[in-house]
mmCIF file of C-alpha atoms in Angstrom:
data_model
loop_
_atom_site.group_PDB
_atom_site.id
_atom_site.type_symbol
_atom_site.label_atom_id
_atom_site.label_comp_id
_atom_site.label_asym_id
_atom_site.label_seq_id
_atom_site.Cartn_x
_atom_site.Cartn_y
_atom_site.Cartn_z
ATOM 1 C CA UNK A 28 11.110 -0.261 5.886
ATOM 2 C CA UNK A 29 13.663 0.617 3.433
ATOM 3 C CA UNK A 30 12.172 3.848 1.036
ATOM 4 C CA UNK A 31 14.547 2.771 -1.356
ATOM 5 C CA UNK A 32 12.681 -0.599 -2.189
ATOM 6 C CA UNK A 33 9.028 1.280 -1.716
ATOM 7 C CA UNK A 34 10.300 3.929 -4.045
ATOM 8 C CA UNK A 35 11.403 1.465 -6.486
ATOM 9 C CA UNK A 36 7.785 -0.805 -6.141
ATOM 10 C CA UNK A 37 6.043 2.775 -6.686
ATOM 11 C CA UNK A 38 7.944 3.338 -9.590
ATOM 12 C CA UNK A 39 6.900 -0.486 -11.147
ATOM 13 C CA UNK A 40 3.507 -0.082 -10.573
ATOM 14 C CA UNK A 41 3.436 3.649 -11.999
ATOM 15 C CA UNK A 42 5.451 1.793 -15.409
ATOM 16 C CA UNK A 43 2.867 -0.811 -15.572
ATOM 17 C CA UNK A 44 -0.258 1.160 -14.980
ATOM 18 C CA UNK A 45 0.903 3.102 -17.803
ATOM 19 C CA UNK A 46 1.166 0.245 -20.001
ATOM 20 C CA UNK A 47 -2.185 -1.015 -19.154
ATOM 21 C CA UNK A 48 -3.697 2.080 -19.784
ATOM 22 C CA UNK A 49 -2.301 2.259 -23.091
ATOM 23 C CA UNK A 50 -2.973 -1.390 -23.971
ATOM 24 C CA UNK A 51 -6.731 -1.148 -22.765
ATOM 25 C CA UNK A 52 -7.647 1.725 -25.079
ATOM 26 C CA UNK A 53 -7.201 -0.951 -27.854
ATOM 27 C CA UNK A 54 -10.017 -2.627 -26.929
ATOM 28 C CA UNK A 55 -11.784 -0.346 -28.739
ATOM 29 C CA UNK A 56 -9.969 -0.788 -31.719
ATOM 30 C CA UNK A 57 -9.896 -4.558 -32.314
ATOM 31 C CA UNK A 58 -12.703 -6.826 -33.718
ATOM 32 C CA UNK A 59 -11.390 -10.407 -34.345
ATOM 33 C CA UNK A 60 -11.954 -12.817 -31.376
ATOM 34 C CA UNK A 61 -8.246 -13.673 -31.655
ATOM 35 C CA UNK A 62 -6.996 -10.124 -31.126
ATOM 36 C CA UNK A 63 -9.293 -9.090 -28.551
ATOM 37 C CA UNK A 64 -8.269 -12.969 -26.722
ATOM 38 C CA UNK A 65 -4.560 -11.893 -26.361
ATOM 39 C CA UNK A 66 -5.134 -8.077 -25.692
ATOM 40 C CA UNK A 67 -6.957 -9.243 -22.424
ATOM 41 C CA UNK A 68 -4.779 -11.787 -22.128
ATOM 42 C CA UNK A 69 -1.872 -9.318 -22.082
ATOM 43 C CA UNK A 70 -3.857 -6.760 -19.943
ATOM 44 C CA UNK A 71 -4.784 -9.611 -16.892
ATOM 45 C CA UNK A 72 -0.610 -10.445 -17.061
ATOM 46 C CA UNK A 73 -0.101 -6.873 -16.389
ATOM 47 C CA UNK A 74 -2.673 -6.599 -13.345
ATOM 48 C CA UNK A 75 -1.362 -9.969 -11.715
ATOM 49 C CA UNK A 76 2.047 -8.159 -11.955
ATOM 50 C CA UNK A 77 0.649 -5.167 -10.371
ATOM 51 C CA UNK A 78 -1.166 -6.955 -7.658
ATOM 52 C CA UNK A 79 1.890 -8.672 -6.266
ATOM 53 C CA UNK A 80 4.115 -5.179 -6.480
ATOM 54 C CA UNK A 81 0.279 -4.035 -4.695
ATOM 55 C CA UNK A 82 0.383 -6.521 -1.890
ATOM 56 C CA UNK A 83 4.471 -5.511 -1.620
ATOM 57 C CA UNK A 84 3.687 -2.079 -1.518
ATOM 58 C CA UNK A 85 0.411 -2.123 1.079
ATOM 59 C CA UNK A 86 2.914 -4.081 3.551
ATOM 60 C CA UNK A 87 5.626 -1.625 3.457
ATOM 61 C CA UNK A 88 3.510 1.064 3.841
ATOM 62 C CA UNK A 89 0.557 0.551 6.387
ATOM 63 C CA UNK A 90 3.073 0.675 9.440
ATOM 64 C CA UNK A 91 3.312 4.254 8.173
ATOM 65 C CA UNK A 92 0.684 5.938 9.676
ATOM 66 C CA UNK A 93 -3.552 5.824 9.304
ATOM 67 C CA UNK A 94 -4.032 8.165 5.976
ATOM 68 C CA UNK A 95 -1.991 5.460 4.086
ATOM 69 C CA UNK A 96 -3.783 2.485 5.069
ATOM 70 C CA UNK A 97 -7.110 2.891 3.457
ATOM 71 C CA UNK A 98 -5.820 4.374 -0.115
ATOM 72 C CA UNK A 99 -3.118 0.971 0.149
ATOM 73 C CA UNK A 100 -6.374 -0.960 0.963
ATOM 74 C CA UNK A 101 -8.612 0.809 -1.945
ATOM 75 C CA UNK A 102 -5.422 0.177 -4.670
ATOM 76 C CA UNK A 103 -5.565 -3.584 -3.624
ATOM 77 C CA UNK A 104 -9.484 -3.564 -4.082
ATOM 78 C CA UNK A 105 -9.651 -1.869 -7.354
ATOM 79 C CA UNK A 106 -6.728 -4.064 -8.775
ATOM 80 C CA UNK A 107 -8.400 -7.068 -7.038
ATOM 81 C CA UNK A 108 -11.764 -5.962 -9.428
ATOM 82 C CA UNK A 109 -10.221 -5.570 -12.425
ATOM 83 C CA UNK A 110 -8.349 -8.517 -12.434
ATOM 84 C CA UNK A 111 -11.832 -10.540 -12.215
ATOM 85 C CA UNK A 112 -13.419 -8.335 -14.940
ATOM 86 C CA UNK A 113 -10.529 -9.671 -16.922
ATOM 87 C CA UNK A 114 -10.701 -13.027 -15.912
ATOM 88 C CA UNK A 115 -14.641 -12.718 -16.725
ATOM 89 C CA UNK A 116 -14.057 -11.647 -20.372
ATOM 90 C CA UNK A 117 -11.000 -14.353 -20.732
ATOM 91 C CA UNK A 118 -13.539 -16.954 -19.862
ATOM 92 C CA UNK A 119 -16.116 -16.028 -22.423
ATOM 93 C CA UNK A 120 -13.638 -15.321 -25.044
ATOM 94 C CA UNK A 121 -12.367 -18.736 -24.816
ATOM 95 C CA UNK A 122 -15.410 -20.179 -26.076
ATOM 96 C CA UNK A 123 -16.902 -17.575 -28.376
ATOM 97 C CA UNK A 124 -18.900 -20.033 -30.946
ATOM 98 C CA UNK A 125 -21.712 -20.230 -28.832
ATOM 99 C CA UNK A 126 -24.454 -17.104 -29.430
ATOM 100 C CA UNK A 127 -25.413 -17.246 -25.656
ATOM 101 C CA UNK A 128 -21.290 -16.888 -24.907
ATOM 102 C CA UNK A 129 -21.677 -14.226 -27.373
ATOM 103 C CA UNK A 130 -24.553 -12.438 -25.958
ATOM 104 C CA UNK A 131 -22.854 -12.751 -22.647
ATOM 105 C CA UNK A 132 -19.474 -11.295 -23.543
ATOM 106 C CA UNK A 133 -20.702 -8.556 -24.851
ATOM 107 C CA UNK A 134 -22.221 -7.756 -21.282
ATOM 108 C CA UNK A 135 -19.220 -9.025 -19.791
ATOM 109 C CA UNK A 136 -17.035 -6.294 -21.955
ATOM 110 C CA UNK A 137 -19.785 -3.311 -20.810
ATOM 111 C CA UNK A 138 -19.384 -4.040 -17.185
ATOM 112 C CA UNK A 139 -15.545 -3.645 -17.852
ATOM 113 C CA UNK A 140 -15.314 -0.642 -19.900
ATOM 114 C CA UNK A 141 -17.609 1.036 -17.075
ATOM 115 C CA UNK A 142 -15.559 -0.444 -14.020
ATOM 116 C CA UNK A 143 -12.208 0.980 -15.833
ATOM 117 C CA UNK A 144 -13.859 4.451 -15.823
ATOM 118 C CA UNK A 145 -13.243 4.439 -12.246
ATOM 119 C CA UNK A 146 -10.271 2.463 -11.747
ATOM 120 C CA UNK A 147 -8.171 4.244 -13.709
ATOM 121 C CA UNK A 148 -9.062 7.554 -11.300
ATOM 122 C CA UNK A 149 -8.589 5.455 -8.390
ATOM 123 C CA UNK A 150 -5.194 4.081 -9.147
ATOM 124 C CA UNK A 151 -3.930 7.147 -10.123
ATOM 125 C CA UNK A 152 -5.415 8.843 -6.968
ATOM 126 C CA UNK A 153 -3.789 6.361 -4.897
ATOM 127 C CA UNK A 154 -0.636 6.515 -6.023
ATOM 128 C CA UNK A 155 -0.303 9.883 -5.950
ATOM 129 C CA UNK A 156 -1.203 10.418 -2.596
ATOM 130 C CA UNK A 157 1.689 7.269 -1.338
ATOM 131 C CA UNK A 158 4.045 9.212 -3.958
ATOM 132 C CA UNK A 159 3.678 12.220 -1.468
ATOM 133 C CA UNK A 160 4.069 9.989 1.760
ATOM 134 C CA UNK A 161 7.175 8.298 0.125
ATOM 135 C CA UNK A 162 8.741 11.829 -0.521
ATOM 136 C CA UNK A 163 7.979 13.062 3.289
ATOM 137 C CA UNK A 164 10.327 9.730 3.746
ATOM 138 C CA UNK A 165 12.924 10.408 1.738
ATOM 139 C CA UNK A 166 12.839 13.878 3.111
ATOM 140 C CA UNK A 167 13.230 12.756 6.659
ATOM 141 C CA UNK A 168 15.498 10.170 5.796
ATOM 142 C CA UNK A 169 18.100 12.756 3.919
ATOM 143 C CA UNK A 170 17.814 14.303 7.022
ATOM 144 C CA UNK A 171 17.329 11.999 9.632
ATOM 145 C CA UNK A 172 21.140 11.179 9.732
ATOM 146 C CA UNK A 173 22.392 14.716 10.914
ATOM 147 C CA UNK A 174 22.946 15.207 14.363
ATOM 148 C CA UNK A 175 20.858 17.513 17.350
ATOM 149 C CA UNK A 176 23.733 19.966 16.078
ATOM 150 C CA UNK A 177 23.932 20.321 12.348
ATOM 151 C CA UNK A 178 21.174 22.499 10.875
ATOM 152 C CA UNK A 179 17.865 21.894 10.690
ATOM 153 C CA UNK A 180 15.649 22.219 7.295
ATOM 154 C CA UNK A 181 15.415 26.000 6.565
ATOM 155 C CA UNK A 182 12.464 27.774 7.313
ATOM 156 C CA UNK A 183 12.041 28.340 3.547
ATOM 157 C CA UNK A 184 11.905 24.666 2.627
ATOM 158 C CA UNK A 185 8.901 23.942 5.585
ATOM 159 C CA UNK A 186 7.115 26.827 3.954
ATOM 160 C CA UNK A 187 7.321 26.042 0.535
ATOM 161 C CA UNK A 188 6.463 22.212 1.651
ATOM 162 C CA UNK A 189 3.374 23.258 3.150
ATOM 163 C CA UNK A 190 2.769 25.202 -0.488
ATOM 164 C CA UNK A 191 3.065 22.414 -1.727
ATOM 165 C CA UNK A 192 0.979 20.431 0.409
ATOM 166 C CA UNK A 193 -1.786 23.120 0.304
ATOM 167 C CA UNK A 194 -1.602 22.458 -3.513
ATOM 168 C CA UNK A 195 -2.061 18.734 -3.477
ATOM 169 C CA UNK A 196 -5.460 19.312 -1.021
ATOM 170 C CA UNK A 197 -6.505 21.618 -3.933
ATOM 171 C CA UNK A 198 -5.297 19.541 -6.698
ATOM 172 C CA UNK A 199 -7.230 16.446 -4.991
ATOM 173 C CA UNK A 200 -10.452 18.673 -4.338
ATOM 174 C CA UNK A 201 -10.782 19.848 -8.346
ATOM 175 C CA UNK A 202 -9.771 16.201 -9.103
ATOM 176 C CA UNK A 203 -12.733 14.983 -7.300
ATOM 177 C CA UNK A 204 -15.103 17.984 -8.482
ATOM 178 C CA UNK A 205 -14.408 17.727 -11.844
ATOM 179 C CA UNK A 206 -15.535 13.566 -11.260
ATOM 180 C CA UNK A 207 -18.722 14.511 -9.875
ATOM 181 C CA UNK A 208 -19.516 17.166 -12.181
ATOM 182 C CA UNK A 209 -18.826 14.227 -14.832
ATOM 183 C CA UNK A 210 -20.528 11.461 -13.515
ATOM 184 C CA UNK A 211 -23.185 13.297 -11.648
ATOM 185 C CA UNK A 212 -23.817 16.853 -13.237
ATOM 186 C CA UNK A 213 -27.392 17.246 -11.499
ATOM 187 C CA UNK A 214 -25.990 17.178 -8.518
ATOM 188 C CA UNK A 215 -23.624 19.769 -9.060
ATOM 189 C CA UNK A 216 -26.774 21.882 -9.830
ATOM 190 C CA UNK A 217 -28.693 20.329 -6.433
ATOM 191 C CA UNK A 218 -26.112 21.261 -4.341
ATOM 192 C CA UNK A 219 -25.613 25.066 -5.364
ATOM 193 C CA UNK A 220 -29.544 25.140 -6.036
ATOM 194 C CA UNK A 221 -29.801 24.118 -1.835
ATOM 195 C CA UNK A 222 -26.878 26.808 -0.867
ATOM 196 C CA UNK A 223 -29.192 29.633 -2.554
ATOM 197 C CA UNK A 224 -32.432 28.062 -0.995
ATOM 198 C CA UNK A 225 -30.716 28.447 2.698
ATOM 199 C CA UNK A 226 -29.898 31.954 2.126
ATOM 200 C CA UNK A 227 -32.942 32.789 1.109
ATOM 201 C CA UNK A 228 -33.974 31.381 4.240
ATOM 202 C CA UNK A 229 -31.573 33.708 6.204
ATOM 203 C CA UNK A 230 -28.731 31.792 6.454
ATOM 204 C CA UNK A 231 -25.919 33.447 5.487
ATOM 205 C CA UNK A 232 -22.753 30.949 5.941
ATOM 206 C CA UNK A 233 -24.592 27.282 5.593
ATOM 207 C CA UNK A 234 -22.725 24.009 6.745
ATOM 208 C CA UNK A 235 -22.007 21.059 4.766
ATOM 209 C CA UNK A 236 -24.519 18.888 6.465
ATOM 210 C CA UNK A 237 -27.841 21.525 5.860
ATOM 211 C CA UNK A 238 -26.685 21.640 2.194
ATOM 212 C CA UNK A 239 -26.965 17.195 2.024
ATOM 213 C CA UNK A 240 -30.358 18.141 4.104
ATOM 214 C CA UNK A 241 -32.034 19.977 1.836
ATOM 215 C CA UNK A 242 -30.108 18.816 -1.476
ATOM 216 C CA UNK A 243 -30.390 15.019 -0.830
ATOM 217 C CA UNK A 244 -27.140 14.788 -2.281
ATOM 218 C CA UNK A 245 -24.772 12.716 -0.349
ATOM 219 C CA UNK A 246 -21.229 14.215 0.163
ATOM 220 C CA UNK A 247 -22.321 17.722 -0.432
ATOM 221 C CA UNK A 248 -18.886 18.831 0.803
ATOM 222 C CA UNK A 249 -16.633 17.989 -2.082
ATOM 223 C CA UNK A 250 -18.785 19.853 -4.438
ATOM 224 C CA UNK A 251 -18.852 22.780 -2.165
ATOM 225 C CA UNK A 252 -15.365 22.571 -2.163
ATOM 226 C CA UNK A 253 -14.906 22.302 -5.968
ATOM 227 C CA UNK A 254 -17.064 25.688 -6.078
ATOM 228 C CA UNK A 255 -15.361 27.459 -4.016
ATOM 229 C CA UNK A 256 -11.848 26.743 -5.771
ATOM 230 C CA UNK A 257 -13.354 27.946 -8.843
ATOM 231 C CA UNK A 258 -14.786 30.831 -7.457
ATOM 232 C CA UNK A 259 -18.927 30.392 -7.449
ATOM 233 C CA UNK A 260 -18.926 29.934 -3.600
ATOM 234 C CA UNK A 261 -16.819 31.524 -0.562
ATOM 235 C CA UNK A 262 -15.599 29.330 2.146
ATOM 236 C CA UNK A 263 -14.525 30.192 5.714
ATOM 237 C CA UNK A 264 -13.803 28.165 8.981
ATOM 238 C CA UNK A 265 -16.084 28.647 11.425
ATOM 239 C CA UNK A 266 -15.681 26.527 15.015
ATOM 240 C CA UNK A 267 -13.345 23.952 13.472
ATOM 241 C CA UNK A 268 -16.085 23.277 10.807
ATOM 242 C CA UNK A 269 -16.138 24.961 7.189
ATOM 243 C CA UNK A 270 -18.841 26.608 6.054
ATOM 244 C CA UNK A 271 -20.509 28.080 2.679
ATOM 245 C CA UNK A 272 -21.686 31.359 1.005
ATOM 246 C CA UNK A 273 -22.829 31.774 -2.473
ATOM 247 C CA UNK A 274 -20.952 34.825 -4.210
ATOM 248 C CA UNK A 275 -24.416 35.852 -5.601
ATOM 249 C CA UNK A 276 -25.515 36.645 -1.870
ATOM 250 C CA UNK A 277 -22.041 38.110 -1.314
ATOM 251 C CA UNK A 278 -22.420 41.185 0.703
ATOM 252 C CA UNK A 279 -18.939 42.609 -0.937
#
């Protein structure tokens, strides 16, 4: 695998993902069949494009290790969708006359506006996380070439790397908070509603699992998470598992 090339694919699809994004918030904007005809027109050339640099990219990439795999595999997905809400709209734009066509695209352009809600979080997502695979290459590439004798990276680079690391886990935890508490505000209030109900029970440090018990809401864990980086809940390890305790029962 040559970073180089997977640098420069990265780079593309960043470039044209950027472009899309700009071009789809037109669709708001425009209200002549014509106009909204070539916009999508222009938006389903820039997928296509993506998809190939996609399939390029997911090749390169999968041999290097299992966390890549599924975010390559969830990039080609989501630009695999979007490319036949596109074609969906195209169709039905290329007949518009008809009020059932009409009726239809309209439905057609819904489904689309919703499914970009989440695609533009999960491209984004995914590159960001191959960015910071494709930078632990280039990193041991730069130094791949030196000999068992030259120097190895100073301790202060590994440290601030793993800074850096422990960053993007946080970054990625609000990012995925802040989505929930978006899409999904009740459950926000489920979850931390269940962590209170526990310890009132007598359960002072409650697991992940016994908050989705009693909250119903699935993937308690990343809204735990979220709360505890902004400071409503504490969060300790506790046998390899973490584990959860409301501030307001806080014995501090």
């Amino acid at each position: 695998m040559k970073v180089e090339r997977v640098r420069e694919v990265m780079n593309r699809i960043e470039s044209l993902h950027r472009e899309f994004e700009s071009k789809f918030s037109l669709l708001y904007e425009e209200n002549s069949y014509e106009g909204l005809y070539e916009l999508v027109r222009g938006l389903y050339s820039l997928v296509s494009e993506k998809m190939d640099l996609v399939g390029e990219l997911y090749r390169e990439m999968v041999p290097i290790g299992e966390e890549v795999e599924p975010v390559a595999k969830e990039l080609q997905k989501s630009e695999h969708q979007m490319k036949f809400r596109l074609e969906e709209v195209i169709a039905l734009l290329s007949k518009p006359d008809a009020y059932s066509e009409r009726t239809k695209l309209k439905a057609a352009l819904e489904r689309l506006v919703q499914f970009h809600r989440i695609y533009d979080y999960t491209v984004r997502r995914a590159l960001q996380i191959m960015g910071k695979e494709v930078e632990s290459l280039e990193f041991v590439e730069r130094i791949g070439g030196e000999s068992e004798n030259q120097k190895k990276p100073p301790t202060s680079i590994i440290r601030k790397l793993e800074q850096i690391d422990d960053l993007e886990k946080k970054l990625q935890s609000l990012v995925r908070f802040t989505y929930r508490l978006y899409a999904h505000p009740a459950d926000v209030h489920k979850v931390e509603d269940a962590l209170k109900t526990w310890h009132r029970m007598g359960l002072l440090w409650v697991e992940e699992r016994n908050v989705e018990k009693l909250s119903g809401v699935k993937n308690a864990g990343e809204i735990l998470e979220g709360l505890a980086l902004i400071g409503v809940v504490e969060r300790k390890e506790r046998g390899g598992e973490s584990v959860y305790r409301h501030r307001s029962f806080s014995s501090d």
